[in-house]
mmCIF file of C-alpha atoms in Angstrom:
data_model
loop_
_atom_site.group_PDB
_atom_site.id
_atom_site.type_symbol
_atom_site.label_atom_id
_atom_site.label_comp_id
_atom_site.label_asym_id
_atom_site.label_seq_id
_atom_site.Cartn_x
_atom_site.Cartn_y
_atom_site.Cartn_z
ATOM 1 C CA MET A 29 -28.448 43.485 30.939
ATOM 2 C CA LYS A 30 -30.425 40.329 30.195
ATOM 3 C CA LYS A 31 -34.136 40.577 31.047
ATOM 4 C CA PRO A 32 -35.895 37.795 32.958
ATOM 5 C CA LEU A 33 -38.325 35.654 31.003
ATOM 6 C CA LEU A 34 -40.410 35.229 34.156
ATOM 7 C CA LYS A 35 -40.534 37.202 37.410
ATOM 8 C CA ILE A 36 -41.992 35.555 40.498
ATOM 9 C CA LYS A 37 -42.562 38.038 43.316
ATOM 10 C CA HIS A 38 -43.450 37.167 46.920
ATOM 11 C CA LEU A 39 -45.455 34.090 45.959
ATOM 12 C CA LYS A 40 -47.526 32.715 48.824
ATOM 13 C CA LYS A 41 -49.857 29.753 49.106
ATOM 14 C CA ILE A 42 -52.238 29.007 51.983
ATOM 15 C CA TYR A 43 -54.469 25.931 52.004
ATOM 16 C CA HIS A 44 -57.799 26.088 53.842
ATOM 17 C CA ASP A 45 -59.698 23.138 55.280
ATOM 18 C CA LEU A 46 -62.115 22.421 58.117
ATOM 19 C CA GLU A 47 -59.254 22.397 60.622
ATOM 20 C CA GLY A 48 -57.958 25.829 59.630
ATOM 21 C CA GLU A 49 -55.120 27.157 57.491
ATOM 22 C CA THR A 50 -51.875 25.577 56.342
ATOM 23 C CA ASP A 51 -49.091 27.796 55.050
ATOM 24 C CA ALA A 52 -47.387 25.874 52.240
ATOM 25 C CA VAL A 53 -45.299 28.610 50.613
ATOM 26 C CA LYS A 54 -44.538 31.712 52.659
ATOM 27 C CA ASP A 55 -42.473 33.871 50.313
ATOM 28 C CA PHE A 56 -40.961 32.787 46.978
ATOM 29 C CA THR A 57 -39.267 35.437 44.833
ATOM 30 C CA LEU A 58 -37.194 34.489 41.778
ATOM 31 C CA ASP A 59 -36.299 35.740 38.295
ATOM 32 C CA ILE A 60 -36.079 33.054 35.581
ATOM 33 C CA TYR A 61 -33.976 33.764 32.492
ATOM 34 C CA ASP A 62 -34.349 32.463 28.941
ATOM 35 C CA GLN A 63 -32.817 28.998 28.327
ATOM 36 C CA GLU A 64 -31.897 28.622 31.990
ATOM 37 C CA PHE A 65 -32.123 25.233 33.727
ATOM 38 C CA ILE A 66 -33.370 25.814 37.286
ATOM 39 C CA VAL A 67 -33.646 23.015 39.866
ATOM 40 C CA ILE A 68 -35.636 23.465 43.082
ATOM 41 C CA VAL A 69 -34.710 21.294 46.067
ATOM 42 C CA GLY A 70 -36.010 21.215 49.624
ATOM 43 C CA PRO A 71 -37.325 18.955 52.384
ATOM 44 C CA SER A 72 -40.263 16.657 51.606
ATOM 45 C CA GLY A 73 -43.572 18.498 51.850
ATOM 46 C CA CYS A 74 -42.013 21.964 51.703
ATOM 47 C CA GLY A 75 -44.132 23.167 48.770
ATOM 48 C CA LYS A 76 -41.950 22.456 45.712
ATOM 49 C CA SER A 77 -44.770 20.848 43.711
ATOM 50 C CA THR A 78 -47.150 23.584 44.865
ATOM 51 C CA ILE A 79 -44.906 26.225 43.285
ATOM 52 C CA LEU A 80 -44.789 24.257 40.027
ATOM 53 C CA SER A 81 -48.581 23.802 40.028
ATOM 54 C CA ILE A 82 -49.092 27.548 40.473
ATOM 55 C CA LEU A 83 -46.695 28.336 37.626
ATOM 56 C CA ALA A 84 -48.557 25.822 35.438
ATOM 57 C CA GLY A 85 -51.887 27.439 36.262
ATOM 58 C CA LEU A 86 -53.203 24.315 37.994
ATOM 59 C CA GLU A 87 -53.503 26.054 41.379
ATOM 60 C CA GLU A 88 -54.303 29.602 42.400
ATOM 61 C CA LYS A 89 -51.738 31.560 44.377
ATOM 62 C CA SER A 90 -52.820 33.161 47.646
ATOM 63 C CA GLU A 91 -50.603 36.217 47.272
ATOM 64 C CA GLY A 92 -47.819 37.532 45.075
ATOM 65 C CA LYS A 93 -47.225 38.290 41.410
ATOM 66 C CA ILE A 94 -46.052 36.313 38.388
ATOM 67 C CA GLU A 95 -44.888 38.610 35.600
ATOM 68 C CA VAL A 96 -44.000 37.376 32.114
ATOM 69 C CA GLU A 97 -41.723 39.198 29.712
ATOM 70 C CA LYS A 98 -43.093 37.419 26.635
ATOM 71 C CA GLU A 99 -46.689 37.856 25.540
ATOM 72 C CA ASN A 100 -48.741 34.630 25.486
ATOM 73 C CA LEU A 101 -46.022 32.661 27.262
ATOM 74 C CA ILE A 102 -46.620 28.905 26.894
ATOM 75 C CA THR A 103 -45.869 26.516 29.750
ATOM 76 C CA GLY A 104 -45.438 22.750 29.437
ATOM 77 C CA TYR A 105 -45.752 20.420 32.444
ATOM 78 C CA MET A 106 -44.004 17.021 32.622
ATOM 79 C CA LEU A 107 -45.152 14.837 35.528
ATOM 80 C CA GLN A 108 -43.356 12.147 37.570
ATOM 81 C CA LYS A 109 -45.199 9.411 35.670
ATOM 82 C CA ASP A 110 -45.241 9.388 31.886
ATOM 83 C CA SER A 111 -49.086 9.052 31.848
ATOM 84 C CA LEU A 112 -49.051 7.755 28.263
ATOM 85 C CA PHE A 113 -52.342 6.347 26.998
ATOM 86 C CA PRO A 114 -51.778 2.639 26.263
ATOM 87 C CA TRP A 115 -54.347 2.526 23.444
ATOM 88 C CA LEU A 116 -52.660 5.340 21.492
ATOM 89 C CA THR A 117 -49.530 5.005 19.384
ATOM 90 C CA ILE A 118 -46.393 6.891 20.386
ATOM 91 C CA LEU A 119 -47.070 9.496 17.699
ATOM 92 C CA ASP A 120 -50.712 9.931 18.740
ATOM 93 C CA ASN A 121 -49.657 10.287 22.386
ATOM 94 C CA CYS A 122 -47.254 13.057 21.359
ATOM 95 C CA LEU A 123 -49.934 14.805 19.292
ATOM 96 C CA LEU A 124 -52.538 14.713 22.061
ATOM 97 C CA GLY A 125 -51.758 18.140 23.546
ATOM 98 C CA LEU A 126 -51.933 19.764 20.128
ATOM 99 C CA LYS A 127 -55.300 18.117 19.474
ATOM 100 C CA VAL A 128 -56.710 19.230 22.839
ATOM 101 C CA GLN A 129 -55.558 22.809 22.213
ATOM 102 C CA LYS A 130 -56.857 22.644 18.613
ATOM 103 C CA LYS A 131 -53.378 23.477 17.316
ATOM 104 C CA LEU A 132 -52.752 20.326 15.320
ATOM 105 C CA THR A 133 -51.697 21.211 11.766
ATOM 106 C CA GLU A 134 -49.584 19.469 9.149
ATOM 107 C CA GLU A 135 -46.722 21.744 10.159
ATOM 108 C CA SER A 136 -47.011 20.969 13.892
ATOM 109 C CA LYS A 137 -47.327 17.243 13.152
ATOM 110 C CA LYS A 138 -44.147 17.359 11.055
ATOM 111 C CA ARG A 139 -42.391 19.113 13.929
ATOM 112 C CA VAL A 140 -43.372 16.318 16.344
ATOM 113 C CA ILE A 141 -42.199 13.654 13.886
ATOM 114 C CA ARG A 142 -38.907 15.560 13.563
ATOM 115 C CA LEU A 143 -38.521 15.517 17.354
ATOM 116 C CA LEU A 144 -39.180 11.771 17.471
ATOM 117 C CA ASN A 145 -36.657 11.141 14.694
ATOM 118 C CA THR A 146 -34.037 13.480 16.157
ATOM 119 C CA TYR A 147 -34.152 11.906 19.592
ATOM 120 C CA GLY A 148 -34.122 8.237 18.644
ATOM 121 C CA LEU A 149 -37.830 7.436 18.719
ATOM 122 C CA GLY A 150 -38.778 7.705 15.043
ATOM 123 C CA GLU A 151 -38.890 3.946 14.471
ATOM 124 C CA PHE A 152 -41.304 3.574 17.415
ATOM 125 C CA GLN A 153 -43.852 6.220 16.393
ATOM 126 C CA ASP A 154 -46.412 3.605 15.266
ATOM 127 C CA LYS A 155 -45.855 1.333 18.270
ATOM 128 C CA TYR A 156 -47.659 1.447 21.621
ATOM 129 C CA PRO A 157 -46.284 2.496 25.037
ATOM 130 C CA ASP A 158 -46.117 -1.040 26.466
ATOM 131 C CA SER A 159 -43.409 -1.884 23.912
ATOM 132 C CA LEU A 160 -41.052 0.773 25.314
ATOM 133 C CA SER A 161 -38.699 0.802 28.299
ATOM 134 C CA GLY A 162 -39.297 3.191 31.205
ATOM 135 C CA GLY A 163 -36.608 5.575 29.993
ATOM 136 C CA MET A 164 -37.993 5.630 26.453
ATOM 137 C CA ARG A 165 -41.495 6.297 27.770
ATOM 138 C CA GLN A 166 -40.193 9.343 29.682
ATOM 139 C CA ARG A 167 -38.509 10.602 26.506
ATOM 140 C CA VAL A 168 -41.878 10.269 24.749
ATOM 141 C CA ALA A 169 -43.494 12.205 27.609
ATOM 142 C CA LEU A 170 -40.906 14.963 27.148
ATOM 143 C CA ILE A 171 -41.510 15.136 23.407
ATOM 144 C CA ARG A 172 -45.276 15.254 24.069
ATOM 145 C CA THR A 173 -44.585 18.256 26.334
ATOM 146 C CA LEU A 174 -42.345 19.868 23.690
ATOM 147 C CA ALA A 175 -44.983 19.301 20.986
ATOM 148 C CA ILE A 176 -46.915 22.414 22.063
ATOM 149 C CA ASP A 177 -43.678 24.412 21.692
ATOM 150 C CA PRO A 178 -43.591 25.723 25.281
ATOM 151 C CA ASP A 179 -41.395 28.614 26.363
ATOM 152 C CA ILE A 180 -40.914 27.093 29.820
ATOM 153 C CA LEU A 181 -40.848 23.406 30.776
ATOM 154 C CA LEU A 182 -41.937 22.469 34.304
ATOM 155 C CA LEU A 183 -40.513 19.087 35.322
ATOM 156 C CA ASP A 184 -41.863 17.440 38.485
ATOM 157 C CA GLU A 185 -39.237 14.822 39.431
ATOM 158 C CA PRO A 186 -39.280 13.275 35.934
ATOM 159 C CA PHE A 187 -36.702 10.577 36.787
ATOM 160 C CA SER A 188 -37.939 9.474 40.220
ATOM 161 C CA ALA A 189 -39.724 6.290 39.069
ATOM 162 C CA LEU A 190 -36.679 4.904 37.248
ATOM 163 C CA ASP A 191 -33.801 2.691 38.342
ATOM 164 C CA TYR A 192 -30.458 4.406 38.969
ATOM 165 C CA GLN A 193 -28.732 3.554 35.666
ATOM 166 C CA THR A 194 -31.772 4.503 33.578
ATOM 167 C CA ARG A 195 -32.110 7.685 35.622
ATOM 168 C CA LEU A 196 -28.522 8.726 34.843
ATOM 169 C CA ALA A 197 -28.903 8.002 31.123
ATOM 170 C CA LEU A 198 -32.268 9.765 30.893
ATOM 171 C CA SER A 199 -30.986 12.863 32.698
ATOM 172 C CA ASP A 200 -28.379 13.152 29.939
ATOM 173 C CA ASP A 201 -31.085 12.718 27.275
ATOM 174 C CA VAL A 202 -33.487 15.242 28.815
ATOM 175 C CA PHE A 203 -30.725 17.809 29.375
ATOM 176 C CA ARG A 204 -29.519 17.444 25.772
ATOM 177 C CA ILE A 205 -33.020 17.723 24.316
ATOM 178 C CA ILE A 206 -33.933 20.786 26.393
ATOM 179 C CA LYS A 207 -30.666 22.558 25.564
ATOM 180 C CA GLN A 208 -30.787 21.691 21.849
ATOM 181 C CA GLU A 209 -34.387 22.890 21.605
ATOM 182 C CA GLY A 210 -33.430 26.137 23.387
ATOM 183 C CA LYS A 211 -35.971 25.779 26.187
ATOM 184 C CA THR A 212 -36.132 27.157 29.711
ATOM 185 C CA ALA A 213 -36.671 24.518 32.411
ATOM 186 C CA ILE A 214 -37.713 24.530 36.064
ATOM 187 C CA MET A 215 -37.322 21.114 37.666
ATOM 188 C CA ILE A 216 -38.066 19.683 41.106
ATOM 189 C CA SER A 217 -35.687 17.057 42.473
ATOM 190 C CA HIS A 218 -34.916 15.274 45.740
ATOM 191 C CA ASP A 219 -31.552 14.122 44.381
ATOM 192 C CA ILE A 220 -28.715 16.561 45.146
ATOM 193 C CA GLY A 221 -26.242 14.916 42.758
ATOM 194 C CA GLU A 222 -28.786 14.991 39.952
ATOM 195 C CA SER A 223 -29.510 18.652 40.681
ATOM 196 C CA VAL A 224 -25.853 19.740 40.621
ATOM 197 C CA SER A 225 -25.204 17.798 37.410
ATOM 198 C CA LEU A 226 -28.136 19.395 35.562
ATOM 199 C CA ALA A 227 -28.676 22.896 36.892
ATOM 200 C CA ASP A 228 -27.504 26.349 35.953
ATOM 201 C CA ARG A 229 -28.918 27.439 39.319
ATOM 202 C CA ILE A 230 -30.201 25.476 42.300
ATOM 203 C CA ILE A 231 -32.866 26.981 44.575
ATOM 204 C CA VAL A 232 -32.830 25.532 48.098
ATOM 205 C CA LEU A 233 -36.072 25.861 50.068
ATOM 206 C CA THR A 234 -36.622 25.654 53.806
ATOM 207 C CA LYS A 235 -39.152 23.330 55.395
ATOM 208 C CA ARG A 236 -42.829 24.369 55.222
ATOM 209 C CA PRO A 237 -43.873 27.147 55.096
ATOM 210 C CA SER A 238 -41.087 27.505 52.584
ATOM 211 C CA VAL A 239 -38.893 30.450 51.764
ATOM 212 C CA ILE A 240 -35.697 30.456 49.727
ATOM 213 C CA LYS A 241 -32.786 29.502 51.973
ATOM 214 C CA ASN A 242 -30.032 29.703 49.383
ATOM 215 C CA ILE A 243 -29.417 30.048 45.645
ATOM 216 C CA TYR A 244 -26.402 28.390 44.017
ATOM 217 C CA THR A 245 -25.092 29.325 40.589
ATOM 218 C CA ILE A 246 -23.473 26.085 39.453
ATOM 219 C CA ASP A 247 -20.094 26.880 37.926
ATOM 220 C CA LEU A 248 -18.302 23.655 37.001
ATOM 221 C CA THR A 249 -14.922 23.523 35.272
ATOM 222 C CA GLY A 250 -15.409 21.835 31.900
ATOM 223 C CA LYS A 251 -19.198 21.676 32.304
ATOM 224 C CA SER A 252 -20.819 19.406 29.688
ATOM 225 C CA SER A 253 -23.320 16.560 30.046
ATOM 226 C CA PRO A 254 -24.892 15.648 33.417
ATOM 227 C CA ILE A 255 -22.967 12.365 33.679
ATOM 228 C CA GLU A 256 -19.638 14.079 32.912
ATOM 229 C CA ASN A 257 -20.490 16.963 35.250
ATOM 230 C CA ARG A 258 -20.420 14.549 38.187
ATOM 231 C CA LYS A 259 -16.675 14.184 37.589
ATOM 232 C CA CYS A 260 -15.948 17.928 37.862
ATOM 233 C CA LYS A 261 -13.776 18.974 40.797
ATOM 234 C CA GLU A 262 -16.404 21.395 42.176
ATOM 235 C CA PHE A 263 -19.201 18.795 42.157
ATOM 236 C CA SER A 264 -18.625 17.429 45.670
ATOM 237 C CA THR A 265 -18.291 20.945 47.130
ATOM 238 C CA TYR A 266 -21.713 21.976 45.820
ATOM 239 C CA TYR A 267 -23.139 18.632 46.953
ATOM 240 C CA ASP A 268 -21.881 19.073 50.513
ATOM 241 C CA GLN A 269 -23.052 22.696 50.753
ATOM 242 C CA ILE A 270 -26.568 21.857 49.584
ATOM 243 C CA TRP A 271 -26.722 18.802 51.866
ATOM 244 C CA ARG A 272 -25.915 21.030 54.844
ATOM 245 C CA ASP A 273 -28.526 23.571 53.713
ATOM 246 C CA LEU A 274 -31.209 20.896 53.599
ATOM 247 C CA ASP A 275 -30.307 19.834 57.158
ATOM 248 C CA VAL A 276 -31.818 16.379 56.682
ATOM 249 C CA HIS A 277 -32.230 14.268 59.839
ATOM 250 C CA ILE A 278 -33.134 10.602 59.451
#
């Protein structure tokens, strides 16, 4: 039986302020497997980003355990905004994480250049971010995240700032890159269609304080790229089920 790469057990997060306590995450338990693409959905403010921040080590958990199967597991975090430095070239932006971690070598630099060339950005490596489109900038941000060779990628709504057409095209690009590089991904999304088109499993959270309401294993006939997956006969069924789970009232 396949072993989980990451085990999250009864994760809980409580925020404290002068007015008292706020329960953000009540109980989150999940096993993550190697090369799996997980998408977490839930009502606004339910604690999705909190879970990602805890997994990235940016916030402390209040209770629970996070167990890793692999020693020295490396996590990469891709934010909603590309956060590229305008005064650095595309290549230097992608090398920044390696420099900060003091892991920049000729070998790691060659690997980053290979990633840029493989995914259509090689000719732009000496240009600056303001010369790129929004979708291209997000691809650079992904390659910057991949530069440190993470075992798990954490993606916090990476397409949310883009127009619809660019968002569809970039979801295909990101999915292809992550799968070709053999990475595990945990992504937050507010878009149900996007989630069904990308995910191996979708985790539906309740409103705050969040617990897992449902887990869907996405089994699409003829599953391929995210854009093509939207045409699969099961797509609308998953969409409707998750919409009902979210119980959104406008």
